[in-house]
PDB file of N, CA and C in Angstrom:
ATOM      1  N   MET A   1       0.838  -1.181   0.000  1.00 82.00           N
ATOM      2  CA  MET A   1       0.000   0.000   0.000  1.00 82.00           C
ATOM      3  C   MET A   1       0.884   1.246   0.000  1.00 82.00           C
ATOM      4  N   ASN A   2       0.541   2.205  -0.824  1.00 84.00           N
ATOM      5  CA  ASN A   2       1.249   3.479  -0.884  1.00 84.00           C
ATOM      6  C   ASN A   2       0.389   4.560  -0.246  1.00 84.00           C
ATOM      7  N   HIS A   3       1.014   5.401   0.534  1.00 89.00           N
ATOM      8  CA  HIS A   3       0.314   6.463   1.259  1.00 89.00           C
ATOM      9  C   HIS A   3       0.948   7.787   0.850  1.00 89.00           C
ATOM     10  N   PHE A   4       0.157   8.681   0.253  1.00 86.00           N
ATOM     11  CA  PHE A   4       0.669   9.936  -0.282  1.00 86.00           C
ATOM     12  C   PHE A   4       0.032  11.145   0.394  1.00 86.00           C
ATOM     13  N   TYR A   5       0.808  12.192   0.495  1.00 89.00           N
ATOM     14  CA  TYR A   5       0.345  13.515   0.906  1.00 89.00           C
ATOM     15  C   TYR A   5       0.714  14.442  -0.247  1.00 89.00           C
ATOM     16  N   VAL A   6      -0.277  15.099  -0.836  1.00 86.00           N
ATOM     17  CA  VAL A   6      -0.060  15.899  -2.041  1.00 86.00           C
ATOM     18  C   VAL A   6      -0.546  17.323  -1.811  1.00 86.00           C
ATOM     19  N   SER A   7       0.313  18.297  -2.070  1.00 88.00           N
ATOM     20  CA  SER A   7      -0.145  19.688  -2.072  1.00 88.00           C
ATOM     21  C   SER A   7      -0.278  20.135  -3.522  1.00 88.00           C
ATOM     22  N   TYR A   8      -1.256  20.996  -3.788  1.00 84.00           N
ATOM     23  CA  TYR A   8      -1.556  21.375  -5.159  1.00 84.00           C
ATOM     24  C   TYR A   8      -2.073  22.807  -5.224  1.00 84.00           C
ATOM     25  N   ALA A   9      -2.035  23.360  -6.410  1.00 85.00           N
ATOM     26  CA  ALA A   9      -2.672  24.641  -6.719  1.00 85.00           C
ATOM     27  C   ALA A   9      -3.561  24.396  -7.929  1.00 85.00           C
ATOM     28  N   TYR A  10      -4.662  25.134  -8.017  1.00 80.00           N
ATOM     29  CA  TYR A  10      -5.533  25.012  -9.178  1.00 80.00           C
ATOM     30  C   TYR A  10      -6.015  26.384  -9.612  1.00 80.00           C
ATOM     31  N   SER A  11      -6.301  26.489 -10.879  1.00 81.00           N
ATOM     32  CA  SER A  11      -6.774  27.761 -11.422  1.00 81.00           C
ATOM     33  C   SER A  11      -7.511  27.504 -12.725  1.00 81.00           C
ATOM     34  N   ASP A  12      -8.698  28.068 -12.840  1.00 73.00           N
ATOM     35  CA  ASP A  12      -9.393  28.101 -14.119  1.00 73.00           C
ATOM     36  C   ASP A  12      -9.971  29.501 -14.285  1.00 73.00           C
ATOM     37  N   MET A  13     -10.847  29.692 -15.209  1.00 75.00           N
ATOM     38  CA  MET A  13     -11.356  31.034 -15.489  1.00 75.00           C
ATOM     39  C   MET A  13     -12.235  31.575 -14.360  1.00 75.00           C
ATOM     40  N   VAL A  14     -12.764  30.714 -13.509  1.00 76.00           N
ATOM     41  CA  VAL A  14     -13.724  31.129 -12.491  1.00 76.00           C
ATOM     42  C   VAL A  14     -13.141  31.120 -11.087  1.00 76.00           C
ATOM     43  N   LYS A  15     -12.375  30.115 -10.761  1.00 76.00           N
ATOM     44  CA  LYS A  15     -11.895  29.978  -9.388  1.00 76.00           C
ATOM     45  C   LYS A  15     -10.428  29.579  -9.353  1.00 76.00           C
ATOM     46  N   HIS A  16      -9.819  29.800  -8.218  1.00 81.00           N
ATOM     47  CA  HIS A  16      -8.429  29.398  -8.020  1.00 81.00           C
ATOM     48  C   HIS A  16      -8.194  29.186  -6.529  1.00 81.00           C
ATOM     49  N   GLY A  17      -7.140  28.483  -6.213  1.00 82.00           N
ATOM     50  CA  GLY A  17      -6.819  28.236  -4.819  1.00 82.00           C
ATOM     51  C   GLY A  17      -5.734  27.191  -4.687  1.00 82.00           C
ATOM     52  N   TYR A  18      -5.591  26.688  -3.478  1.00 83.00           N
ATOM     53  CA  TYR A  18      -4.601  25.655  -3.211  1.00 83.00           C
ATOM     54  C   TYR A  18      -5.097  24.803  -2.056  1.00 83.00           C
ATOM     55  N   GLY A  19      -4.457  23.685  -1.867  1.00 82.00           N
ATOM     56  CA  GLY A  19      -4.863  22.801  -0.785  1.00 82.00           C
ATOM     57  C   GLY A  19      -3.987  21.574  -0.742  1.00 82.00           C
ATOM     58  N   TYR A  20      -4.452  20.580  -0.029  1.00 85.00           N
ATOM     59  CA  TYR A  20      -3.712  19.330   0.071  1.00 85.00           C
ATOM     60  C   TYR A  20      -4.695  18.184   0.176  1.00 85.00           C
ATOM     61  N   LEU A  21      -4.232  17.003  -0.108  1.00 84.00           N
ATOM     62  CA  LEU A  21      -5.022  15.813   0.100  1.00 84.00           C
ATOM     63  C   LEU A  21      -4.096  14.678   0.486  1.00 84.00           C
ATOM     64  N   GLU A  22      -4.681  13.705   1.108  1.00 86.00           N
ATOM     65  CA  GLU A  22      -3.951  12.530   1.558  1.00 86.00           C
ATOM     66  C   GLU A  22      -4.728  11.322   1.071  1.00 86.00           C
ATOM     67  N   PHE A  23      -4.057  10.370   0.450  1.00 81.00           N
ATOM     68  CA  PHE A  23      -4.761   9.176   0.012  1.00 81.00           C
ATOM     69  C   PHE A  23      -3.838   7.975  -0.027  1.00 81.00           C
ATOM     70  N   LYS A  24      -4.455   6.804  -0.068  1.00 83.00           N
ATOM     71  CA  LYS A  24      -3.728   5.541  -0.113  1.00 83.00           C
ATOM     72  C   LYS A  24      -4.089   4.821  -1.400  1.00 83.00           C
ATOM     73  N   THR A  25      -3.122   4.125  -1.974  1.00 82.00           N
ATOM     74  CA  THR A  25      -3.356   3.338  -3.183  1.00 82.00           C
ATOM     75  C   THR A  25      -2.804   1.938  -2.973  1.00 82.00           C
ATOM     76  N   GLU A  26      -3.354   1.015  -3.716  1.00 82.00           N
ATOM     77  CA  GLU A  26      -2.843  -0.352  -3.735  1.00 82.00           C
ATOM     78  C   GLU A  26      -2.020  -0.525  -5.006  1.00 82.00           C
ATOM     79  N   GLY A  27      -0.809  -0.996  -4.893  1.00 80.00           N
ATOM     80  CA  GLY A  27       0.008  -1.282  -6.064  1.00 80.00           C
ATOM     81  C   GLY A  27       0.491  -0.045  -6.798  1.00 80.00           C
ATOM     82  N   GLN A  28       0.879  -0.248  -8.051  1.00 83.00           N
ATOM     83  CA  GLN A  28       1.433   0.815  -8.890  1.00 83.00           C
ATOM     84  C   GLN A  28       0.324   1.699  -9.455  1.00 83.00           C
ATOM     85  N   MET A  29       0.662   2.951  -9.741  1.00 81.00           N
ATOM     86  CA  MET A  29      -0.276   3.869 -10.370  1.00 81.00           C
ATOM     87  C   MET A  29       0.487   4.680 -11.412  1.00 81.00           C
ATOM     88  N   SER A  30      -0.098   4.817 -12.601  1.00 85.00           N
ATOM     89  CA  SER A  30       0.549   5.606 -13.653  1.00 85.00           C
ATOM     90  C   SER A  30       0.493   7.088 -13.293  1.00 85.00           C
ATOM     91  N   ASP A  31       1.310   7.888 -13.983  1.00 82.00           N
ATOM     92  CA  ASP A  31       1.279   9.335 -13.761  1.00 82.00           C
ATOM     93  C   ASP A  31      -0.099   9.905 -14.064  1.00 82.00           C
ATOM     94  N   GLU A  32      -0.721   9.447 -15.160  1.00 84.00           N
ATOM     95  CA  GLU A  32      -2.052   9.931 -15.523  1.00 84.00           C
ATOM     96  C   GLU A  32      -3.077   9.526 -14.472  1.00 84.00           C
ATOM     97  N   GLY A  33      -2.981   8.312 -13.992  1.00 83.00           N
ATOM     98  CA  GLY A  33      -3.894   7.847 -12.949  1.00 83.00           C
ATOM     99  C   GLY A  33      -3.728   8.637 -11.664  1.00 83.00           C
ATOM    100  N   PHE A  34      -2.492   8.981 -11.353  1.00 80.00           N
ATOM    101  CA  PHE A  34      -2.206   9.770 -10.154  1.00 80.00           C
ATOM    102  C   PHE A  34      -2.853  11.147 -10.270  1.00 80.00           C
ATOM    103  N   MET A  35      -2.671  11.810 -11.428  1.00 78.00           N
ATOM    104  CA  MET A  35      -3.258  13.140 -11.620  1.00 78.00           C
ATOM    105  C   MET A  35      -4.781  13.070 -11.659  1.00 78.00           C
ATOM    106  N   ASP A  36      -5.343  12.015 -12.225  1.00 79.00           N
ATOM    107  CA  ASP A  36      -6.801  11.853 -12.201  1.00 79.00           C
ATOM    108  C   ASP A  36      -7.296  11.745 -10.769  1.00 79.00           C
ATOM    109  N   ARG A  37      -6.560  11.014  -9.957  1.00 77.00           N
ATOM    110  CA  ARG A  37      -6.933  10.868  -8.543  1.00 77.00           C
ATOM    111  C   ARG A  37      -6.882  12.216  -7.827  1.00 77.00           C
ATOM    112  N   VAL A  38      -5.864  13.024  -8.111  1.00 75.00           N
ATOM    113  CA  VAL A  38      -5.757  14.360  -7.517  1.00 75.00           C
ATOM    114  C   VAL A  38      -6.922  15.228  -7.983  1.00 75.00           C
ATOM    115  N   ARG A  39      -7.199  15.245  -9.293  1.00 73.00           N
ATOM    116  CA  ARG A  39      -8.282  16.082  -9.836  1.00 73.00           C
ATOM    117  C   ARG A  39      -9.638  15.711  -9.252  1.00 73.00           C
ATOM    118  N   LYS A  40      -9.875  14.410  -9.036  1.00 76.00           N
ATOM    119  CA  LYS A  40     -11.161  13.956  -8.509  1.00 76.00           C
ATOM    120  C   LYS A  40     -11.403  14.444  -7.091  1.00 76.00           C
ATOM    121  N   ASN A  41     -10.343  14.795  -6.396  1.00 71.00           N
ATOM    122  CA  ASN A  41     -10.473  15.255  -5.012  1.00 71.00           C
ATOM    123  C   ASN A  41     -10.518  16.773  -4.896  1.00 71.00           C
ATOM    124  N   ILE A  42     -10.536  17.471  -6.021  1.00 69.00           N
ATOM    125  CA  ILE A  42     -10.501  18.932  -6.030  1.00 69.00           C
ATOM    126  C   ILE A  42     -11.728  19.462  -6.757  1.00 69.00           C
ATOM    127  N   GLY A  43     -12.259  20.540  -6.273  1.00 56.00           N
ATOM    128  CA  GLY A  43     -13.284  21.270  -7.023  1.00 56.00           C
ATOM    129  C   GLY A  43     -14.561  20.493  -7.224  1.00 56.00           C
ATOM    130  N   ASP A  44     -15.132  20.633  -8.390  1.00 54.00           N
ATOM    131  CA  ASP A  44     -16.432  20.054  -8.713  1.00 54.00           C
ATOM    132  C   ASP A  44     -16.295  18.592  -9.105  1.00 54.00           C
ATOM    133  N   ASN A  45     -15.840  17.792  -8.177  1.00 53.00           N
ATOM    134  CA  ASN A  45     -15.701  16.351  -8.399  1.00 53.00           C
ATOM    135  C   ASN A  45     -14.859  16.036  -9.635  1.00 53.00           C
ATOM    136  N   GLY A  46     -13.736  16.729  -9.761  1.00 54.00           N
ATOM    137  CA  GLY A  46     -12.807  16.437 -10.841  1.00 54.00           C
ATOM    138  C   GLY A  46     -13.126  17.089 -12.165  1.00 54.00           C
ATOM    139  N   LYS A  47     -14.034  18.045 -12.199  1.00 59.00           N
ATOM    140  CA  LYS A  47     -14.416  18.672 -13.466  1.00 59.00           C
ATOM    141  C   LYS A  47     -13.572  19.894 -13.792  1.00 59.00           C
ATOM    142  N   LEU A  48     -12.358  19.913 -13.348  1.00 62.00           N
ATOM    143  CA  LEU A  48     -11.440  20.992 -13.711  1.00 62.00           C
ATOM    144  C   LEU A  48     -10.792  20.651 -15.044  1.00 62.00           C
ATOM    145  N   PRO A  49     -10.557  21.652 -15.891  1.00 61.00           N
ATOM    146  CA  PRO A  49      -9.941  21.370 -17.193  1.00 61.00           C
ATOM    147  C   PRO A  49      -8.498  20.889 -17.061  1.00 61.00           C
ATOM    148  N   ASP A  50      -8.037  20.129 -18.047  1.00 61.00           N
ATOM    149  CA  ASP A  50      -6.643  19.686 -18.069  1.00 61.00           C
ATOM    150  C   ASP A  50      -5.727  20.897 -18.016  1.00 61.00           C
ATOM    151  N   GLY A  51      -4.642  20.786 -17.290  1.00 63.00           N
ATOM    152  CA  GLY A  51      -3.690  21.880 -17.187  1.00 63.00           C
ATOM    153  C   GLY A  51      -4.028  22.902 -16.123  1.00 63.00           C
ATOM    154  N   SER A  52      -5.173  22.737 -15.458  1.00 76.00           N
ATOM    155  CA  SER A  52      -5.559  23.723 -14.455  1.00 76.00           C
ATOM    156  C   SER A  52      -5.079  23.350 -13.055  1.00 76.00           C
ATOM    157  N   VAL A  53      -4.529  22.144 -12.901  1.00 77.00           N
ATOM    158  CA  VAL A  53      -4.041  21.694 -11.601  1.00 77.00           C
ATOM    159  C   VAL A  53      -2.528  21.523 -11.672  1.00 77.00           C
ATOM    160  N   THR A  54      -1.825  22.106 -10.712  1.00 81.00           N
ATOM    161  CA  THR A  54      -0.383  21.956 -10.611  1.00 81.00           C
ATOM    162  C   THR A  54      -0.054  21.299  -9.282  1.00 81.00           C
ATOM    163  N   VAL A  55       0.608  20.155  -9.330  1.00 81.00           N
ATOM    164  CA  VAL A  55       1.037  19.496  -8.104  1.00 81.00           C
ATOM    165  C   VAL A  55       2.300  20.197  -7.627  1.00 81.00           C
ATOM    166  N   LEU A  56       2.263  20.674  -6.392  1.00 86.00           N
ATOM    167  CA  LEU A  56       3.391  21.411  -5.842  1.00 86.00           C
ATOM    168  C   LEU A  56       4.379  20.502  -5.133  1.00 86.00           C
ATOM    169  N   ASN A  57       3.864  19.494  -4.445  1.00 88.00           N
ATOM    170  CA  ASN A  57       4.722  18.639  -3.640  1.00 88.00           C
ATOM    171  C   ASN A  57       4.045  17.288  -3.467  1.00 88.00           C
ATOM    172  N   ILE A  58       4.810  16.219  -3.557  1.00 85.00           N
ATOM    173  CA  ILE A  58       4.308  14.876  -3.296  1.00 85.00           C
ATOM    174  C   ILE A  58       5.209  14.251  -2.246  1.00 85.00           C
ATOM    175  N   ILE A  59       4.603  13.801  -1.163  1.00 86.00           N
ATOM    176  CA  ILE A  59       5.355  13.126  -0.108  1.00 86.00           C
ATOM    177  C   ILE A  59       4.794  11.719   0.028  1.00 86.00           C
ATOM    178  N   LYS A  60       5.643  10.732  -0.098  1.00 85.00           N
ATOM    179  CA  LYS A  60       5.230   9.348   0.112  1.00 85.00           C
ATOM    180  C   LYS A  60       5.477   9.024   1.578  1.00 85.00           C
ATOM    181  N   LEU A  61       4.421   8.665   2.299  1.00 85.00           N
ATOM    182  CA  LEU A  61       4.492   8.554   3.751  1.00 85.00           C
ATOM    183  C   LEU A  61       4.861   7.173   4.272  1.00 85.00           C
ATOM    184  N   ASN A  62       4.853   6.124   3.448  1.00 72.00           N
ATOM    185  CA  ASN A  62       5.094   4.798   4.006  1.00 72.00           C
ATOM    186  C   ASN A  62       6.530   4.448   4.065  1.00 72.00           C
TER     187      ASN A  62
END
């Protein structure tokens, strides 16, 4: 099991901000899958446009 702490910033034409999330995954995850997981935890249930989320820091906790 992988345990991550991710800080991020987001910006689109309407809103912007920053925050963090913590999640656990089983096994390997692709870069695209990782970013999809981050996007799903931000904003309107992941409905932010591509390129609007910037990962600032990733810490693997395990």
